[in-house]
Coordinates of C-alpha atoms in Angstrom, one line a residue:
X1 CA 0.0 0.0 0.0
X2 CA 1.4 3.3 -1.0
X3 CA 1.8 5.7 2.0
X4 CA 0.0 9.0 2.1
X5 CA 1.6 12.3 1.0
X6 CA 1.6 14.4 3.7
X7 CA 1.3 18.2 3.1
X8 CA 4.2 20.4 1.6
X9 CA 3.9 22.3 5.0
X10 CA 4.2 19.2 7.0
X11 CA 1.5 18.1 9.8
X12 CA 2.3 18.8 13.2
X13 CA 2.8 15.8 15.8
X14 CA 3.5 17.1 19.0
X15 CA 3.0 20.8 20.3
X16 CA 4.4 21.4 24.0
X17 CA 4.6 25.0 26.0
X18 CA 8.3 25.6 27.7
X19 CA 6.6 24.9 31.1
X20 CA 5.8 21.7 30.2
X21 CA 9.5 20.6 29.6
X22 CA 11.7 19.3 32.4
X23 CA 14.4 17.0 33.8
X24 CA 12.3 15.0 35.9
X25 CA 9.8 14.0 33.4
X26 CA 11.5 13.1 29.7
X27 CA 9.7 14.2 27.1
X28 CA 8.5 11.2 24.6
X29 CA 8.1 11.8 21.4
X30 CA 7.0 7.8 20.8
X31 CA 3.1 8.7 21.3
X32 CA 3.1 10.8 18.8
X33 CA 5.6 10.1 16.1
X34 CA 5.2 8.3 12.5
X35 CA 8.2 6.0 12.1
X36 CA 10.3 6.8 8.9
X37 CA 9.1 10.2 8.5
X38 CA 11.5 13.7 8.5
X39 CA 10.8 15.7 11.3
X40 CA 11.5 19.2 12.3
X41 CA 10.8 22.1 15.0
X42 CA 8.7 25.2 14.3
X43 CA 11.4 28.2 15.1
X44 CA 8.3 30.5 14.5
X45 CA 6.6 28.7 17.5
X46 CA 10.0 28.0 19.7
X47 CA 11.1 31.9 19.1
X48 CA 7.6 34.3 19.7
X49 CA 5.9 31.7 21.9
X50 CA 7.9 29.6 23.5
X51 CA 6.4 26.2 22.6
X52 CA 8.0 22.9 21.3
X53 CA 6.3 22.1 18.2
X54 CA 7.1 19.3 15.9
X55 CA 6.1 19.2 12.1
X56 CA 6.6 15.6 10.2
X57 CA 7.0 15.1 6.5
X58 CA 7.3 12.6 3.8
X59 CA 9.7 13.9 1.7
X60 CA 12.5 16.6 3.0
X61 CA 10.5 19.7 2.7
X62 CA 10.8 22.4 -0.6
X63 CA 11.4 25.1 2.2
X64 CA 14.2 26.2 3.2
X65 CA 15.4 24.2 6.6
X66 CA 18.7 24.1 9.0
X67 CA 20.5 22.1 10.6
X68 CA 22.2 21.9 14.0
X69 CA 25.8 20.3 14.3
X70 CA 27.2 20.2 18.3
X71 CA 28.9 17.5 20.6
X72 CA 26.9 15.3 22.0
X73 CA 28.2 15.8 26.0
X74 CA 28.7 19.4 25.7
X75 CA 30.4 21.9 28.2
X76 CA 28.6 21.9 31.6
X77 CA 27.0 24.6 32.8
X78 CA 28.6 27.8 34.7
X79 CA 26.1 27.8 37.5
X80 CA 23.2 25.8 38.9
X81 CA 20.9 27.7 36.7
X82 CA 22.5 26.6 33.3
X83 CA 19.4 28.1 31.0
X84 CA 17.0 31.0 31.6
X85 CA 14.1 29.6 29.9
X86 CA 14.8 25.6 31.9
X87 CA 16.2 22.5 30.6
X88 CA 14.3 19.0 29.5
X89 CA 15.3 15.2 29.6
X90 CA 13.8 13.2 25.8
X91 CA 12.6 9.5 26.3
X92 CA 15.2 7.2 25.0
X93 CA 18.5 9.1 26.2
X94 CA 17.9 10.4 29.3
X95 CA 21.4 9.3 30.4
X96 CA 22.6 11.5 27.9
X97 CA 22.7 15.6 29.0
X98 CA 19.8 17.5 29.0
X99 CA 18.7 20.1 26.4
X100 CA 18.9 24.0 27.3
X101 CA 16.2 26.2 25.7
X102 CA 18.2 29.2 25.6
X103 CA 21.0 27.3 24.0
X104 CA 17.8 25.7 21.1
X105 CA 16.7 29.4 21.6
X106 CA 19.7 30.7 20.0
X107 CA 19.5 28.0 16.9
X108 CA 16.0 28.7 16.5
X109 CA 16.9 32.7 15.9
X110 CA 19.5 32.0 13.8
X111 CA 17.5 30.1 11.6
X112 CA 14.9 32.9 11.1
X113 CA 18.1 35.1 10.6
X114 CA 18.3 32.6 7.4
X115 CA 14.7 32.9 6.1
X116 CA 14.4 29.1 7.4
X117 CA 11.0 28.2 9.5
X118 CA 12.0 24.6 9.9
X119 CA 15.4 23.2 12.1
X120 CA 16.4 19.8 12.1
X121 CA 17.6 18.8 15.6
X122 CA 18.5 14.9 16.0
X123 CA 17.6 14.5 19.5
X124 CA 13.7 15.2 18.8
X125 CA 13.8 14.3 14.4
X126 CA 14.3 10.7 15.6
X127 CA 12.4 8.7 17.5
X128 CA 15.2 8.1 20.0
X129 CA 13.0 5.0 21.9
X130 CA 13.4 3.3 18.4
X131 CA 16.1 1.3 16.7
X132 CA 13.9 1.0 13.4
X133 CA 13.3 5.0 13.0
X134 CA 17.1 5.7 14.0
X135 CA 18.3 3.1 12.0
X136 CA 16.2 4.7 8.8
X137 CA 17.2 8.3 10.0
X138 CA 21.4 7.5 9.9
X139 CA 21.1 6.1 6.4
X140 CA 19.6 9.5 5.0
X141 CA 21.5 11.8 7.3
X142 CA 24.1 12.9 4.0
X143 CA 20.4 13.5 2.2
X144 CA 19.2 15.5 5.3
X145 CA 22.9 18.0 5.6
X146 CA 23.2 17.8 2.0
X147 CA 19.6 19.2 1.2
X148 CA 19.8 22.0 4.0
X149 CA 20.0 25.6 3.2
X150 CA 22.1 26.3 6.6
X151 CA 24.2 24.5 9.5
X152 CA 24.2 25.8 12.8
X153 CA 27.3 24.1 14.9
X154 CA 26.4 24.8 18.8
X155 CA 29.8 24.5 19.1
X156 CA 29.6 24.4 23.2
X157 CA 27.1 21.7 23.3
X158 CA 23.3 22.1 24.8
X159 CA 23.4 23.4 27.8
X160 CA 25.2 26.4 26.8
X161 CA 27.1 28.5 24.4
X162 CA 30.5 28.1 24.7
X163 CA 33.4 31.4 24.5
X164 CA 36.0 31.8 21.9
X165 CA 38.7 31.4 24.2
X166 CA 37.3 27.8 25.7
X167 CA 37.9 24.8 24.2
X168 CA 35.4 22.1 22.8
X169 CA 35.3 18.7 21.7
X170 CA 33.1 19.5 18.6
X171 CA 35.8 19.3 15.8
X172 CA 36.7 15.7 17.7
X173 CA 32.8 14.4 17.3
X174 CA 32.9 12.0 14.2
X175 CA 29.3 13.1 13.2
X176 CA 30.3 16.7 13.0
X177 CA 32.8 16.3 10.3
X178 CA 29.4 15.7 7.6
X179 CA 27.5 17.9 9.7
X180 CA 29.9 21.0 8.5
X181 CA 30.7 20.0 5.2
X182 CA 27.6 18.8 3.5
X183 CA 25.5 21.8 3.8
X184 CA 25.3 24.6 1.4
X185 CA 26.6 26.7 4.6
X186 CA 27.8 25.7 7.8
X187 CA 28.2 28.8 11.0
X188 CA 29.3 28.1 14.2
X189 CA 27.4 29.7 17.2
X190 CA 29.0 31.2 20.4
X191 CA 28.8 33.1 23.1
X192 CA 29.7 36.9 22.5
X193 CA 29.3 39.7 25.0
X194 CA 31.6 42.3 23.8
X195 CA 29.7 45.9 23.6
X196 CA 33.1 48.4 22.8
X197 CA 35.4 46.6 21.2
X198 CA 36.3 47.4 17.7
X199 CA 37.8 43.6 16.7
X200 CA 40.2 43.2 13.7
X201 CA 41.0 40.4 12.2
X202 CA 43.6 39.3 9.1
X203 CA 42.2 38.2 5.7
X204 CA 39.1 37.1 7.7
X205 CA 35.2 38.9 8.7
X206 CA 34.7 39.9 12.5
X207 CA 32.3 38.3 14.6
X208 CA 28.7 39.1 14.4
X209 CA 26.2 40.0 16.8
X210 CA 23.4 37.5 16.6
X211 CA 22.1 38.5 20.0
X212 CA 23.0 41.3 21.8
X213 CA 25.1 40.6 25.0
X214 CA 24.7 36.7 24.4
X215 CA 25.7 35.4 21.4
X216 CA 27.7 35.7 18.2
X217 CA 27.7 34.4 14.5
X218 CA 30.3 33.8 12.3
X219 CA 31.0 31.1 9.0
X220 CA 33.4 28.2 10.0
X221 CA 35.8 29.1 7.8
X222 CA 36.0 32.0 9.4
X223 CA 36.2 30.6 12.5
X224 CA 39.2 28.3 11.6
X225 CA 40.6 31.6 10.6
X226 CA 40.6 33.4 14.4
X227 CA 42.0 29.6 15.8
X228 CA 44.9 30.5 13.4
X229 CA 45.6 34.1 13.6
X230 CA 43.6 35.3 16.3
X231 CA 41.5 38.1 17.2
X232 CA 42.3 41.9 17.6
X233 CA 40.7 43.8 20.0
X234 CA 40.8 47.4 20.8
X235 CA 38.7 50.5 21.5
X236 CA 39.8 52.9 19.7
X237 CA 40.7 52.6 15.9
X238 CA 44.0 54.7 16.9
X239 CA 44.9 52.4 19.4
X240 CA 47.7 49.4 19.6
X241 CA 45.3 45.8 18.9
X242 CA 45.4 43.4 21.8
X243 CA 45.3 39.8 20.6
X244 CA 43.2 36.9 21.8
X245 CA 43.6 33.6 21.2
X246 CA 40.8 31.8 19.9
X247 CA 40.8 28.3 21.2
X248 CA 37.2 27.2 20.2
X249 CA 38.4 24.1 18.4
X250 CA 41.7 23.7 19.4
X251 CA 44.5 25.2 20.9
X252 CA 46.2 27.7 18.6
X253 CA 48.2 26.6 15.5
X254 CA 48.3 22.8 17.0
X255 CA 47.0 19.6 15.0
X256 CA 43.2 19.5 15.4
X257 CA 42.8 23.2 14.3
X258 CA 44.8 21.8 11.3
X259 CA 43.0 19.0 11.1
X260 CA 39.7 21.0 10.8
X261 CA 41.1 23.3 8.6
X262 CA 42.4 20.7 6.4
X263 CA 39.0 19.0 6.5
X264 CA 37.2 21.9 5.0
X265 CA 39.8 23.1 2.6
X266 CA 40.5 19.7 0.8
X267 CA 36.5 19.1 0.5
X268 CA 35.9 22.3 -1.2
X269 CA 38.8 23.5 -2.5
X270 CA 38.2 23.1 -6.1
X271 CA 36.4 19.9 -8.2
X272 CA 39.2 17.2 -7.5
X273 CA 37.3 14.1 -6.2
X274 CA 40.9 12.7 -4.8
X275 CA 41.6 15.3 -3.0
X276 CA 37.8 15.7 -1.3
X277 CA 38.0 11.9 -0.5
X278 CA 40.9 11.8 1.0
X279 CA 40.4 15.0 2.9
X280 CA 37.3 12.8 4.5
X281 CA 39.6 9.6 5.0
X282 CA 41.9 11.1 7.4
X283 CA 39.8 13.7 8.8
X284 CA 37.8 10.5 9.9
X285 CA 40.8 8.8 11.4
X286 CA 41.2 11.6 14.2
X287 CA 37.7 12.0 15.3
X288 CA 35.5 9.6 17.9
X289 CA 31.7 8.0 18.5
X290 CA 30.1 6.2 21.0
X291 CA 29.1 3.6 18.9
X292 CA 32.1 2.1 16.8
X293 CA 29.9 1.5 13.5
X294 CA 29.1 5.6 13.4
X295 CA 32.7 6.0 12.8
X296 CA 31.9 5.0 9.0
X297 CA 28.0 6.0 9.1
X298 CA 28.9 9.1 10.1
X299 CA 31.2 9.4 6.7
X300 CA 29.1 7.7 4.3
X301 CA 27.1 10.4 3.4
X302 CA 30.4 12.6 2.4
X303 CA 31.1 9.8 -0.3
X304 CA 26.7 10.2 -1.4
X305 CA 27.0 5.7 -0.3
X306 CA 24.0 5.1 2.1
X307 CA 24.3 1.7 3.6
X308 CA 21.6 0.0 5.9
X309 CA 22.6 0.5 9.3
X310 CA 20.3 -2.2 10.0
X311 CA 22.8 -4.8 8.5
X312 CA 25.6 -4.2 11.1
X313 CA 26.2 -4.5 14.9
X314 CA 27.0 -1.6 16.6
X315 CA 31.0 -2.4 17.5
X316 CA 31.1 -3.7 13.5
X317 CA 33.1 -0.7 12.1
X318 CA 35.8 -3.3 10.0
X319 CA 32.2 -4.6 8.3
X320 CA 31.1 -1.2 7.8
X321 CA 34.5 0.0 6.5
X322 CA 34.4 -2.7 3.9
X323 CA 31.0 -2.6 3.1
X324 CA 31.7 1.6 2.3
X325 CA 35.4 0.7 0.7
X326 CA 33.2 -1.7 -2.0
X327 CA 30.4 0.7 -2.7
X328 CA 33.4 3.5 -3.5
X329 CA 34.5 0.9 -5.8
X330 CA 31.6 0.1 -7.2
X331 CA 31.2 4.0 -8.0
X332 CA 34.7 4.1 -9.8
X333 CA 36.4 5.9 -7.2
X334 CA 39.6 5.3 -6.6
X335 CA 41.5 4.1 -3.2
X336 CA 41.8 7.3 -1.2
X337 CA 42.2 5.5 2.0
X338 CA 45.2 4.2 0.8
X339 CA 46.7 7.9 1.8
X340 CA 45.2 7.9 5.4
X341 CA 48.2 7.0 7.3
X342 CA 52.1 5.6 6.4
X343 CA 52.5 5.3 10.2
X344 CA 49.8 3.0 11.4
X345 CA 49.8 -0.3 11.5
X346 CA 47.6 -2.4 8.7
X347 CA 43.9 -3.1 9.8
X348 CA 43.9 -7.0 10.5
X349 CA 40.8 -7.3 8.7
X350 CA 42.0 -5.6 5.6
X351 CA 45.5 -4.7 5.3
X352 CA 44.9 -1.8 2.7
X353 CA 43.2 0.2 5.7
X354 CA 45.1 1.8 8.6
X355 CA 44.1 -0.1 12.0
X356 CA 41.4 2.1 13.8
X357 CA 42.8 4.3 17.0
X358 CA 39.9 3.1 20.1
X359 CA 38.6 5.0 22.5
X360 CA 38.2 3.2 26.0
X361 CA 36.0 3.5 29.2
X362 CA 39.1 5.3 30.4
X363 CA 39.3 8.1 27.7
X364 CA 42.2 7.0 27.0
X365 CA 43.0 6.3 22.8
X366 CA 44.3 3.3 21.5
X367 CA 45.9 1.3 18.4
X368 CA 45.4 -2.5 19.5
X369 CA 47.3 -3.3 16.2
X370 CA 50.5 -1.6 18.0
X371 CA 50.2 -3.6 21.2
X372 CA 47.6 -1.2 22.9
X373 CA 50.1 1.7 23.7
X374 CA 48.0 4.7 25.2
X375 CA 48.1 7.7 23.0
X376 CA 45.6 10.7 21.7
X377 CA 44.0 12.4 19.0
X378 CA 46.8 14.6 17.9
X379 CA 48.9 12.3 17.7
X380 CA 47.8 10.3 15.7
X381 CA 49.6 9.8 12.8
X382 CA 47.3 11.5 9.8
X383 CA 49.1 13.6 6.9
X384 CA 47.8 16.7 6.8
X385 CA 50.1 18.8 4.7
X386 CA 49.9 16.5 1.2
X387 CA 47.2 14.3 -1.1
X388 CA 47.4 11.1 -2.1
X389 CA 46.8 11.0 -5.9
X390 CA 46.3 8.3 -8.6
X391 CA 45.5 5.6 -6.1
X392 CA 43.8 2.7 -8.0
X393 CA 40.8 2.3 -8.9
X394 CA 39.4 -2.1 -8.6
X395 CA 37.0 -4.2 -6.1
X396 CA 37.0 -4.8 -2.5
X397 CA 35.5 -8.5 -1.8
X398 CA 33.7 -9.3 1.1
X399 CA 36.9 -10.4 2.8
X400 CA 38.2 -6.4 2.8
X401 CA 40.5 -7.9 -0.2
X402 CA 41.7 -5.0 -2.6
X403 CA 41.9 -6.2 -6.0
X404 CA 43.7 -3.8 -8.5
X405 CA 46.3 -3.7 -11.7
X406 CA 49.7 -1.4 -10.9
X407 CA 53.1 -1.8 -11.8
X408 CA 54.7 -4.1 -9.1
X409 CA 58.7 -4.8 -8.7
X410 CA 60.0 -7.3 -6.1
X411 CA 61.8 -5.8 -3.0
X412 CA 63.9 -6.6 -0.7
X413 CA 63.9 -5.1 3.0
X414 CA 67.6 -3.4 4.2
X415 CA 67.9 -2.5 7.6
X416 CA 69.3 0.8 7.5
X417 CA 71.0 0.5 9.9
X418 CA 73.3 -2.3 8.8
X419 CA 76.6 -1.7 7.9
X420 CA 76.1 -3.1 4.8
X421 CA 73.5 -1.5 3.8
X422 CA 74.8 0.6 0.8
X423 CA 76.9 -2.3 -0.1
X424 CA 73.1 -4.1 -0.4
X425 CA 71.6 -1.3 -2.2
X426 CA 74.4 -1.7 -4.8
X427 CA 73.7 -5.2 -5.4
X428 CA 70.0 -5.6 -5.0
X429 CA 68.6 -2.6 -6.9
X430 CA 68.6 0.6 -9.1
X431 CA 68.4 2.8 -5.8
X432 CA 66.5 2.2 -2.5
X433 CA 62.8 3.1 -1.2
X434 CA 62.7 4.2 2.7
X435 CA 60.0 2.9 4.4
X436 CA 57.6 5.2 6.8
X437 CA 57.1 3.4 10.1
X438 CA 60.2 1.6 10.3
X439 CA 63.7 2.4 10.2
X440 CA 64.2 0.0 7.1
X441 CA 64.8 0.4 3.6
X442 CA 63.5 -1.7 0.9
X443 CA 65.8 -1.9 -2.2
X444 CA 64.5 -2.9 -5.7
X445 CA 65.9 -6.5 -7.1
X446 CA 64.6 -5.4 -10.8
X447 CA 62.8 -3.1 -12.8
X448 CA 59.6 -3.1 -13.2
X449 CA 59.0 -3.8 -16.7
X450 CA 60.7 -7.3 -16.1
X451 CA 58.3 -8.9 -14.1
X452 CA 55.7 -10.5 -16.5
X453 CA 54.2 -12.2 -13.8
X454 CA 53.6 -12.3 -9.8
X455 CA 56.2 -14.9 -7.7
X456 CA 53.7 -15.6 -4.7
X457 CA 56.1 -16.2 -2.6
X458 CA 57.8 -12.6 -2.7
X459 CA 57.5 -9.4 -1.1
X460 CA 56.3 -7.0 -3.7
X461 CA 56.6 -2.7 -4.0
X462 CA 53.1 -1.6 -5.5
X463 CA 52.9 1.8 -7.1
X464 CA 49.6 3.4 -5.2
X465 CA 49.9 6.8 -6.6
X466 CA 51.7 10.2 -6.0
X467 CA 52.2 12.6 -3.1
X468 CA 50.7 15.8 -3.7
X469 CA 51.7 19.0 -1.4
X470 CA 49.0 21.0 0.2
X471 CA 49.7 24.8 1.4
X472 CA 47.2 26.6 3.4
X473 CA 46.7 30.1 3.2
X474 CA 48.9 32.0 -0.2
X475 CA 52.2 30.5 1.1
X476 CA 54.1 29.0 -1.9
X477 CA 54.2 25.3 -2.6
X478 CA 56.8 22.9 -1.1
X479 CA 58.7 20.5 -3.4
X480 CA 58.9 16.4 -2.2
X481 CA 61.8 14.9 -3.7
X482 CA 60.9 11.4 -3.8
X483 CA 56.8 12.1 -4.4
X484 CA 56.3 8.0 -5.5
X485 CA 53.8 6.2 -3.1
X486 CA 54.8 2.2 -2.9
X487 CA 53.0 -0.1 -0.7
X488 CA 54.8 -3.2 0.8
X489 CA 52.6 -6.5 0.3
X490 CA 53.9 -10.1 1.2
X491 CA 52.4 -13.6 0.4
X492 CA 49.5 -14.3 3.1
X493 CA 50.1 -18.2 4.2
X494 CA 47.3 -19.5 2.6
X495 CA 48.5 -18.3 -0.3
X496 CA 47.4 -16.9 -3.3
X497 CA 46.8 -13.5 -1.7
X498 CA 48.9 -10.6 -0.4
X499 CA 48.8 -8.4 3.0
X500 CA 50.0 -4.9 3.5
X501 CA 52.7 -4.3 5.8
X502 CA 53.7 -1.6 5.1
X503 CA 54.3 1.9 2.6
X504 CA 57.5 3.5 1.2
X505 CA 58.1 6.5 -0.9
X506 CA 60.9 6.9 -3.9
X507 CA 62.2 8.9 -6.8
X508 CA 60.7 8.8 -9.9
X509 CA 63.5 7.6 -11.5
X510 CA 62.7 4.2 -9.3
X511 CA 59.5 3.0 -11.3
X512 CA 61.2 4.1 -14.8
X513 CA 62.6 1.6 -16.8

């Protein structure tokens, strides 16, 4: 039976005053909810008279609509009054924070700022008592950011808006990396109080007031700007600027301020497909969930795959990762991944991926592929300052294999630190490849034009594209001498099939005959 189109202006399923909404009762939207239906608030409703009301639709909606972005445990609040207008509890996550109205207040009034009636806010757009509705909701998430007008990131989390000089944990969230990228706009939400102040700011817009004494507007990038250079302050146009740090994100000029900034600058910086994917890739790598399995349906939309989140277990993120890996192929894209990481060690479950960093009950990140050594989200081993390009294009089979034609040579590892390691170079090969997460060399036995076909039983150097600097800002570009990207595969002992262990870069003059 075909369902029934619901009206272009949606049909309202819940309506609640503010007085209604607390923390000792959580509001349940079960009663009153279609499953597999988009649903929105009315920032009309929320903003002039203070009610929670809920419109549902069939289809996304023809008008224009935001979106909010923000970390899912937020900053907690300054006092034991967090929010002027009162906080509320939602069936289905009540161990989760509560919701501040001010803070939903703010995104609302944004949104009308935008000419959009309609917000979508995940906490009330899915049914959160049911698996079924979520599950249905995650695979069209890309479709829901990607079809938006406007993005608002909360970037303090729910319960308040957070300063420019306080750090979050929104640029670490993994759902937050499609939240900023896939809609049209994306502008991050703070608090801002300054009245006298005239603020400068290099090669980038000043804050704006969105409401006066309380909060402050201003476009991600940018935002990413003021983490890098700062803001200038001063009160008289004569007078000497005094700089603040801006530490929304991250700590000034460190790796997760680069990390965001490369995120955004490789996605839209021009129509290259290689350098947008693997931009997402390794942005990806450095970010966290609850759930291991969102660390992939979290991305998927990015790469416009929606896969059934129904068909996976929520710690299955090496089933998910394949399952996106053979879609891209299917697509003809190429291998991106393979640029994620020279440091890490190979995923067990497919060698072409990186092994994933875990987050455990302790906070505390991990890599169990490197013997479970503690470690944390900057440093982690990502590239950040070049692209991978050419990688290959192929089939991943349901095993995570990686099948793909390149030009292969046979290889021979040199510790470099041998004494006779030149002496081995000499012998071995034309000139030598140095490996990344070693201290070893691997030296080429022959060209590769005389390999007609592969020995099983060596250890091979595949050609998986080029290494392709990345500047931010106007700086010039830098030159890599030996730009050649070779990954390391030996014979698995089954045979008949290869593993990654690990990648190497070399001269040009290495894969010529």
């Amino acid at each position: 039976m075909t369902e029934k189109t619901l009206p272009p202006e949606g049909v309202k399923f819940f309506d609640i005053p503010f007085s209604e909404l607390t923390t000792a009762t959580p509001f349940d939207t079960t009663p009153h909810a279609t499953l597999y239906r988009y649903r929105f608030l009315d920032c009309t409703a929320f903003v002039n008279h203070h009610r929670l009301v809920g419109l549902e639709f069939t289809s996304l909606p023809t008008a224009p609509y935001a979106c909010t972005s923000y970390p899912w445990l937020g900053l907690p609040p300054l006092s034991s009054s967090p929010s002027e207008l009162g906080e509320f509890l939602i069936k289905g996550i009540e161990l989760s924070l509560p919701v501040g109205l001010t803070t939903l207040m703010t995104a609302c009034r944004a949104a009308l700022t935008h000419d959009c009636n309609l917000i979508w806010f995940d906490r009330l757009s899915i049914v959160q008592t049911s698996i079924a509705d979520k599950n249905w909701q995650i695979q069209r998430m890309g479709r829901i950011y990607r079809e938006s007008t406007v993005c608002f990131a909360i970037l303090g989390g729910l319960r308040r808006l957070a300063r420019l000089d306080e750090r979050t944990s929104w640029a670490t969230r993994a759902w937050t990396l499609q939240e900023a990228l896939l809609p049209k706009k994306t502008y991050c939400l703070f608090e801002w109080t300054e009245q006298k102040e005239i603020v400068h700011t290099f090669n980038c817009s000043p804050p704006v007031v969105l409401e006066k004494g309380v909060s402050g507007i201003a476009s991600l990038k940018n935002l990413l700007g003021w983490c890098h250079g700062g803001l200038n302050y001063s009160t008289d146009d004569n007078e000497e600027f005094e700089k603040h740090n801006v530490d929304i994100i991250g700590p000034q000029e460190t790796y997760l301020t680069r990390a965001a900034a490369f995120a955004v600058y490789g996605h839209e910086k021009g129509p290259d497909p290689q350098r947008r994917d693997g931009a997402i890739w390794r942005s990806a790598w450095i970010r966290t969930a609850s759930r291991p399995v969102d660390m992939i349906f979290s991305i998927m939309g990015l790469f416009d795959v929606e896969l059934d989140p129904a068909g996976f277990e929520v710690g299955d993120r090496a089933g998910a990762t394949i399952a996106l890996a053979r879609e891209l192929m299917r697509k003809g894209r190429r291998a991106t991944w393979l640029g994620i990481s020279f440091d890490l060690p190979p995923l067990r479950v497919m060698s072409t991926m990186p092994a994933f960093p875990v987050i455990g009950a302790d906070g505390k990140f991990r890599v169990p592929e490197q013997g479970g050594a503690e470690t944390t989200l900057d440093k982690i081993p990502v590239h950040l300052d070049w692209m991978l390009h050419g990688a290959p294009k192929g089939e991943v089979d349901e095993k995570g294999y990686f099948h793909f034609t390149a030009r292969a040579m046979p290889v021979r590892e040199v510790n470099r630190a041998d004494a006779f390691f030149e002496q081995a170079s000499n012998e071995y090969g034309k000139r030598s490849a140095r490996g990344w997460d070693h201290l070893e060399e691997w030296s080429v036995e022959v060209g590769p034009s005389q390999v007609a076909l592969p020995d099983l039983d060596k250890t091979y150097a595949v050609v998986v594209g080029r290494q392709n600097p990345i500047e931010f800002g106007e700086g010039g570009t830098f030159i890599i001498p030996n730009p050649v990207v070779l990954m390391i595969i030996e014979p698995d002992a089954a045979g008949g099939t290869f593993h990654r262990t690990a990648f190497c870069q070399t001269y040009l003059e290495v894969i010529e005959d």
